[in-house]
PDB file of C-alpha atoms in Angstrom:
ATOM      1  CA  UNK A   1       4.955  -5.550 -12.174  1.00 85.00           C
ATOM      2  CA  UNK A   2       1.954  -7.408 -11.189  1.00 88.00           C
ATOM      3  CA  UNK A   3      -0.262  -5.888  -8.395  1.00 91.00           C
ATOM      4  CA  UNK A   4      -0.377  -8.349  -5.164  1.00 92.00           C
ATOM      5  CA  UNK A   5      -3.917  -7.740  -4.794  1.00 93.00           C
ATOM      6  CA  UNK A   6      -5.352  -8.881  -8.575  1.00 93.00           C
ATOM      7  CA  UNK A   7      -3.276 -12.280  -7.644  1.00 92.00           C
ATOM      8  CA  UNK A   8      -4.723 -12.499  -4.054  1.00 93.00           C
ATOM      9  CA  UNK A   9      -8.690 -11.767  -5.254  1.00 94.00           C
ATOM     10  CA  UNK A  10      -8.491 -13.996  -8.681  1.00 94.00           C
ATOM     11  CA  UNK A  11      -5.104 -16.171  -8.094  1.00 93.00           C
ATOM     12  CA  UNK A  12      -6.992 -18.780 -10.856  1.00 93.00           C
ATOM     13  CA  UNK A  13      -7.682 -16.059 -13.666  1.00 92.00           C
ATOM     14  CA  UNK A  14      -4.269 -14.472 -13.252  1.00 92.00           C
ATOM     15  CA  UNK A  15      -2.701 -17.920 -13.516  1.00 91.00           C
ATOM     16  CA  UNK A  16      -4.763 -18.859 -16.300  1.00 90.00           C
ATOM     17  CA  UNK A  17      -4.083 -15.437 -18.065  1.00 90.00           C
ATOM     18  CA  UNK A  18       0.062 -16.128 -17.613  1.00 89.00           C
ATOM     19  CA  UNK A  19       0.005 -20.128 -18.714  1.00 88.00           C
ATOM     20  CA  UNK A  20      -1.232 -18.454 -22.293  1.00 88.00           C
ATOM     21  CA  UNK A  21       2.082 -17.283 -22.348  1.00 84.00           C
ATOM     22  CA  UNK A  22       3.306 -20.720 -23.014  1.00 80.00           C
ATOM     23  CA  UNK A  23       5.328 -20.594 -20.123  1.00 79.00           C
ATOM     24  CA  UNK A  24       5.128 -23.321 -17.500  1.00 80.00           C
ATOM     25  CA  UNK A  25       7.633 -22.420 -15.204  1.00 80.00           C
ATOM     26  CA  UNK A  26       5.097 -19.653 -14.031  1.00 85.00           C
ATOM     27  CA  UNK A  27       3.330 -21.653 -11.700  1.00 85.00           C
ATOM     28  CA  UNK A  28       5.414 -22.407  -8.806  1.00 88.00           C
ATOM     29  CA  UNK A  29       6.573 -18.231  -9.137  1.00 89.00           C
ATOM     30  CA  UNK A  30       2.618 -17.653  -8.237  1.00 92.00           C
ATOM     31  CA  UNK A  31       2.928 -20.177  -5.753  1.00 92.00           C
ATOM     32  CA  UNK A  32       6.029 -18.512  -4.295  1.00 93.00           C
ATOM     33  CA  UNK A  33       4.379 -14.891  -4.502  1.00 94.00           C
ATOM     34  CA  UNK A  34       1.078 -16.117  -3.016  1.00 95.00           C
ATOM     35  CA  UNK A  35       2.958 -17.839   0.026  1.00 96.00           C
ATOM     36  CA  UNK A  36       4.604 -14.707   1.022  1.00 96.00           C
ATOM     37  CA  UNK A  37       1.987 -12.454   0.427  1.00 96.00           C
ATOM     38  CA  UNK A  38      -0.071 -14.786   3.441  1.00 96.00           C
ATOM     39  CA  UNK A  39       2.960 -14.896   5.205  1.00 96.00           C
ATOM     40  CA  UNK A  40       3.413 -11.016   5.380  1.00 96.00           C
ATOM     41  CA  UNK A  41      -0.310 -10.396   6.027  1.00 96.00           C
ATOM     42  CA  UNK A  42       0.596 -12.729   8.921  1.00 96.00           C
ATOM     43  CA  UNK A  43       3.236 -11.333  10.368  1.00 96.00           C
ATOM     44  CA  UNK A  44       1.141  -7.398   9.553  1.00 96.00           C
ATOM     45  CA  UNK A  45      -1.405  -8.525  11.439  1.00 96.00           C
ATOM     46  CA  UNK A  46       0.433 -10.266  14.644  1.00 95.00           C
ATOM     47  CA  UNK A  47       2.058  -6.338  14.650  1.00 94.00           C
ATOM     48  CA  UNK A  48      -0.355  -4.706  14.893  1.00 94.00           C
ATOM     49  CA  UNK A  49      -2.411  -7.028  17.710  1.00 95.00           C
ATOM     50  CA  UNK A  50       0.437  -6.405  19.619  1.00 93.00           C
ATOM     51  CA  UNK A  51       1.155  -2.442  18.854  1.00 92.00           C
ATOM     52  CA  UNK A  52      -2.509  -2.391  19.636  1.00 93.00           C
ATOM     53  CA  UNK A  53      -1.786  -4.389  23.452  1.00 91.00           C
ATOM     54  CA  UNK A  54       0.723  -1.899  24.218  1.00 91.00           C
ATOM     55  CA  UNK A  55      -1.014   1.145  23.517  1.00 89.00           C
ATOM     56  CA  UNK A  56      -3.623   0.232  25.940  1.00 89.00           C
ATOM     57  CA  UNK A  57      -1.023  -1.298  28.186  1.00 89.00           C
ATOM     58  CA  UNK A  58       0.636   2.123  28.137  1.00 87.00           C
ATOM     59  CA  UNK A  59      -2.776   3.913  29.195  1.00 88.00           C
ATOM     60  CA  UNK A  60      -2.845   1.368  31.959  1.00 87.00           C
ATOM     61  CA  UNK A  61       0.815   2.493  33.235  1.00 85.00           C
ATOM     62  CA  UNK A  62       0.075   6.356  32.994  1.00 87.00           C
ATOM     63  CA  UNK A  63      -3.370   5.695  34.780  1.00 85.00           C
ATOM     64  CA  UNK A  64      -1.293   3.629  37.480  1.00 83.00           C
ATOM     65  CA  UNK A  65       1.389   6.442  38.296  1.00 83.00           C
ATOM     66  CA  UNK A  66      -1.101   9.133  38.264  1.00 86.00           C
ATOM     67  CA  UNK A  67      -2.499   6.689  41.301  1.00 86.00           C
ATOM     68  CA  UNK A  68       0.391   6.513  42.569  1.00 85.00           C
ATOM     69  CA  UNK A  69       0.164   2.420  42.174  1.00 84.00           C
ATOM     70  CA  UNK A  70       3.174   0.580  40.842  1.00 85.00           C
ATOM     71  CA  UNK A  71       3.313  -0.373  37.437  1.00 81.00           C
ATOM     72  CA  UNK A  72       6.212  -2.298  37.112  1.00 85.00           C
ATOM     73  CA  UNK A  73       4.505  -5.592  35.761  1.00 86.00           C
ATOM     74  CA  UNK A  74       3.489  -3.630  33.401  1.00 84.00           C
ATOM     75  CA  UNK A  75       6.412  -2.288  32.246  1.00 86.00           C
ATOM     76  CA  UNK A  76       8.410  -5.514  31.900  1.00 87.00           C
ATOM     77  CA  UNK A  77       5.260  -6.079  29.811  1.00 88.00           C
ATOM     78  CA  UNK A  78       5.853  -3.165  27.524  1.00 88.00           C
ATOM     79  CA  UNK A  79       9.489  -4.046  27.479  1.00 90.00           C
ATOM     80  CA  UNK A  80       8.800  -7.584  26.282  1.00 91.00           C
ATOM     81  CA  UNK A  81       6.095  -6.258  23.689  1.00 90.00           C
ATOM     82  CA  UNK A  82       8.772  -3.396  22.001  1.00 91.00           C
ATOM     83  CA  UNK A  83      11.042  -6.649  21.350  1.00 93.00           C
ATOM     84  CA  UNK A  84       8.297  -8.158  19.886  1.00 93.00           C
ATOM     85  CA  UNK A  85       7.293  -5.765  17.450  1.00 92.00           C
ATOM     86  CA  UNK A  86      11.340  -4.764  16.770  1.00 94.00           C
ATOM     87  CA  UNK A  87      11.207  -8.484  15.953  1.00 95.00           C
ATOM     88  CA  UNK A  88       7.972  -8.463  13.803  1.00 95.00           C
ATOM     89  CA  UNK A  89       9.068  -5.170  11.872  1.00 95.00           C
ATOM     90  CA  UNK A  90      12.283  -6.534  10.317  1.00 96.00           C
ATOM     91  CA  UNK A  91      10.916  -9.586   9.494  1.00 96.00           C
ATOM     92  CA  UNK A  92       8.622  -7.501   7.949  1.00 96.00           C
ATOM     93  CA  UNK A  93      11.361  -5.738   6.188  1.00 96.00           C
ATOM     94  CA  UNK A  94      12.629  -8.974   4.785  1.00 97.00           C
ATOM     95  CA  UNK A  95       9.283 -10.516   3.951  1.00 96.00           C
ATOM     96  CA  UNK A  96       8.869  -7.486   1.951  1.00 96.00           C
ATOM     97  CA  UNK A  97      12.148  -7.698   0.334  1.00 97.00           C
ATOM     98  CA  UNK A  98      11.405 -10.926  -0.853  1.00 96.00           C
ATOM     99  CA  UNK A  99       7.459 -10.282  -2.070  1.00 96.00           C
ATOM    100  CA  UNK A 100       9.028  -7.590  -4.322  1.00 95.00           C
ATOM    101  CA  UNK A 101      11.544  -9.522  -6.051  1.00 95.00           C
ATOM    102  CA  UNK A 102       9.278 -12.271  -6.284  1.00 94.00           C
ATOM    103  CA  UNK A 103       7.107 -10.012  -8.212  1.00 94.00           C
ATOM    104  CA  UNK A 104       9.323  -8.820 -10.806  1.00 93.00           C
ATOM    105  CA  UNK A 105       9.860 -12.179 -11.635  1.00 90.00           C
ATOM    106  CA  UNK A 106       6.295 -12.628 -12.839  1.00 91.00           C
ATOM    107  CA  UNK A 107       5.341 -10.886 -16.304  1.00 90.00           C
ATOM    108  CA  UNK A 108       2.467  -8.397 -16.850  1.00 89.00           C
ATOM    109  CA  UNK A 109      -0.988 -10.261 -18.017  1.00 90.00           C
ATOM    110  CA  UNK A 110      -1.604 -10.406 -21.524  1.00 89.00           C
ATOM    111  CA  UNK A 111      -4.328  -8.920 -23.411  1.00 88.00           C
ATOM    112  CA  UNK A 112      -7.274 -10.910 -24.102  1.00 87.00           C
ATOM    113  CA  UNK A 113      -6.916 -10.645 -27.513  1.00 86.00           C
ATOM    114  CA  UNK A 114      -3.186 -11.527 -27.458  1.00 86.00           C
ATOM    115  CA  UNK A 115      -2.675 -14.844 -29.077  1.00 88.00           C
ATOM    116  CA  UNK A 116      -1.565 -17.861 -26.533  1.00 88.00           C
ATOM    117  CA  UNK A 117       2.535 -19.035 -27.002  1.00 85.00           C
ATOM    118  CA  UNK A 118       5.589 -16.899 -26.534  1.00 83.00           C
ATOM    119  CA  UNK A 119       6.097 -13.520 -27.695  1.00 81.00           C
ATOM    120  CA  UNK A 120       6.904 -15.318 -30.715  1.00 83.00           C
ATOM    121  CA  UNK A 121       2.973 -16.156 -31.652  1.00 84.00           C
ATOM    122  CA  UNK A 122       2.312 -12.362 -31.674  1.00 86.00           C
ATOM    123  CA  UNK A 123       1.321 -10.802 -34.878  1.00 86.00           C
ATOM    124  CA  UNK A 124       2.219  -7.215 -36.393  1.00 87.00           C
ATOM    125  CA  UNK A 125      -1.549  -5.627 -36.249  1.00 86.00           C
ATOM    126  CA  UNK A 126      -0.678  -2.471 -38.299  1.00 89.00           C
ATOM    127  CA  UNK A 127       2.764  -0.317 -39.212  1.00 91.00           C
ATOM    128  CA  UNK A 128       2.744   3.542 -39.289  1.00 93.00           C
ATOM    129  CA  UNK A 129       5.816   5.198 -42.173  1.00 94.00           C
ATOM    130  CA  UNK A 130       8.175   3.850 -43.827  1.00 93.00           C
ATOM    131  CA  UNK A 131      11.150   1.376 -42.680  1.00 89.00           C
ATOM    132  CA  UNK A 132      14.079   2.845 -43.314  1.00 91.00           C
ATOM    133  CA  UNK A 133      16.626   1.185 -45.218  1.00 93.00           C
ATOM    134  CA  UNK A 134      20.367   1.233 -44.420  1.00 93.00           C
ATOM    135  CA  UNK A 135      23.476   0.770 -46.329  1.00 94.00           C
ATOM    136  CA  UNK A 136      25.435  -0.512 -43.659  1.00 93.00           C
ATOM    137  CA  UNK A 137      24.785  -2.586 -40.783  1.00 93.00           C
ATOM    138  CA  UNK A 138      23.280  -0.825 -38.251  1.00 93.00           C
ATOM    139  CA  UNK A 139      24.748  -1.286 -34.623  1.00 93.00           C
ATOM    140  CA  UNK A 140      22.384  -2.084 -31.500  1.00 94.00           C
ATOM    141  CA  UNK A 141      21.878   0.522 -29.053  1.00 93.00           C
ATOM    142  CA  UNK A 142      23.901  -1.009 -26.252  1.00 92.00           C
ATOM    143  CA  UNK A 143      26.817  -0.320 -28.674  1.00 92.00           C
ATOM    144  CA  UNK A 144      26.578   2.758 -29.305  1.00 93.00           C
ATOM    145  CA  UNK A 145      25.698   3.915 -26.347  1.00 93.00           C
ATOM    146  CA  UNK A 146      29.001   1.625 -25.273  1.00 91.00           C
ATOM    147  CA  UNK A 147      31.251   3.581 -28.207  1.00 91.00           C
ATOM    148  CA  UNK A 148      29.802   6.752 -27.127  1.00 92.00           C
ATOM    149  CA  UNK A 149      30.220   6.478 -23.254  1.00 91.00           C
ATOM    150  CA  UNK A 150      26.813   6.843 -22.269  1.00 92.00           C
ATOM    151  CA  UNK A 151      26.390   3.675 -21.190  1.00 84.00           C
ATOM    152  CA  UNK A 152      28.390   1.661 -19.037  1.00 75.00           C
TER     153      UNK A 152
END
């Protein structure tokens, strides 16, 4: 999986990197990513502002009943503020959600010296032993693992 932060510092490079793919579709999935990821900084940041509020809202009520003042505006307050961030927290939890399998729709960046098309274009570089060579057809692994029953 791509990491968040290479697309959010070079967004242009990592785009550039996937279109030599040969894959055009990857675009608006970048686009996608990169709205969420603001989005969920967004929402980060309005959560903590206000986690930040209440803490020092909460001094404020402790240093009111040790005066014996009331501190009942300031309670609905931190009432209204503990909503808030309930609020903030699972749309967090869904904004996150979404990042995540918005990212495992994107493909790792190719190597430099990759050649540019689909997986296709690539070229064997070197081969280690010797190919084995069969005298019947052999089966793919999701069938024998099927005929086997380690795979379901």
């Amino acid at each position: 999986m791509i990491d968040v932060r290479l697309l959010r510092q070079d967004p242009d490079g990592v785009r550039a990197a996937l279109l030599r793919r040969g894959d055009q579709t990857l675009g608006p999935a970048l686009d996608a990513v990169l709205q969420l990821d603001g989005r969920w900084r967004s929402v980060v940041t309005d959560a903590e502002q206000i986690k930040s509020r209440r803490n020092a809202q909460t001094e404020d009520v402790a240093r009111k009943k040790r005066a014996k003042e009331p501190a009942d505006d300031l309670l609905a307050e931190l009432k209204l503020s503990a909503e808030q961030v309930k609020h903030l927290d699972a749309e967090l939890h869904e904004l996150e959600e979404a990042l995540h399998q918005a990212l495992l729709l994107i493909p790792n960046i190719p190597h430099p010296v990759a050649p540019t098309g689909p997986a296709e274009a690539n070229r064997q570089l070197r081969t280690w032993g010797t190919v084995p060579v069969f005298d019947f057809v052999p089966k793919p692994h999701w069938e024998l693992g099927a005929s086997l029953g380690i795979l379901d």
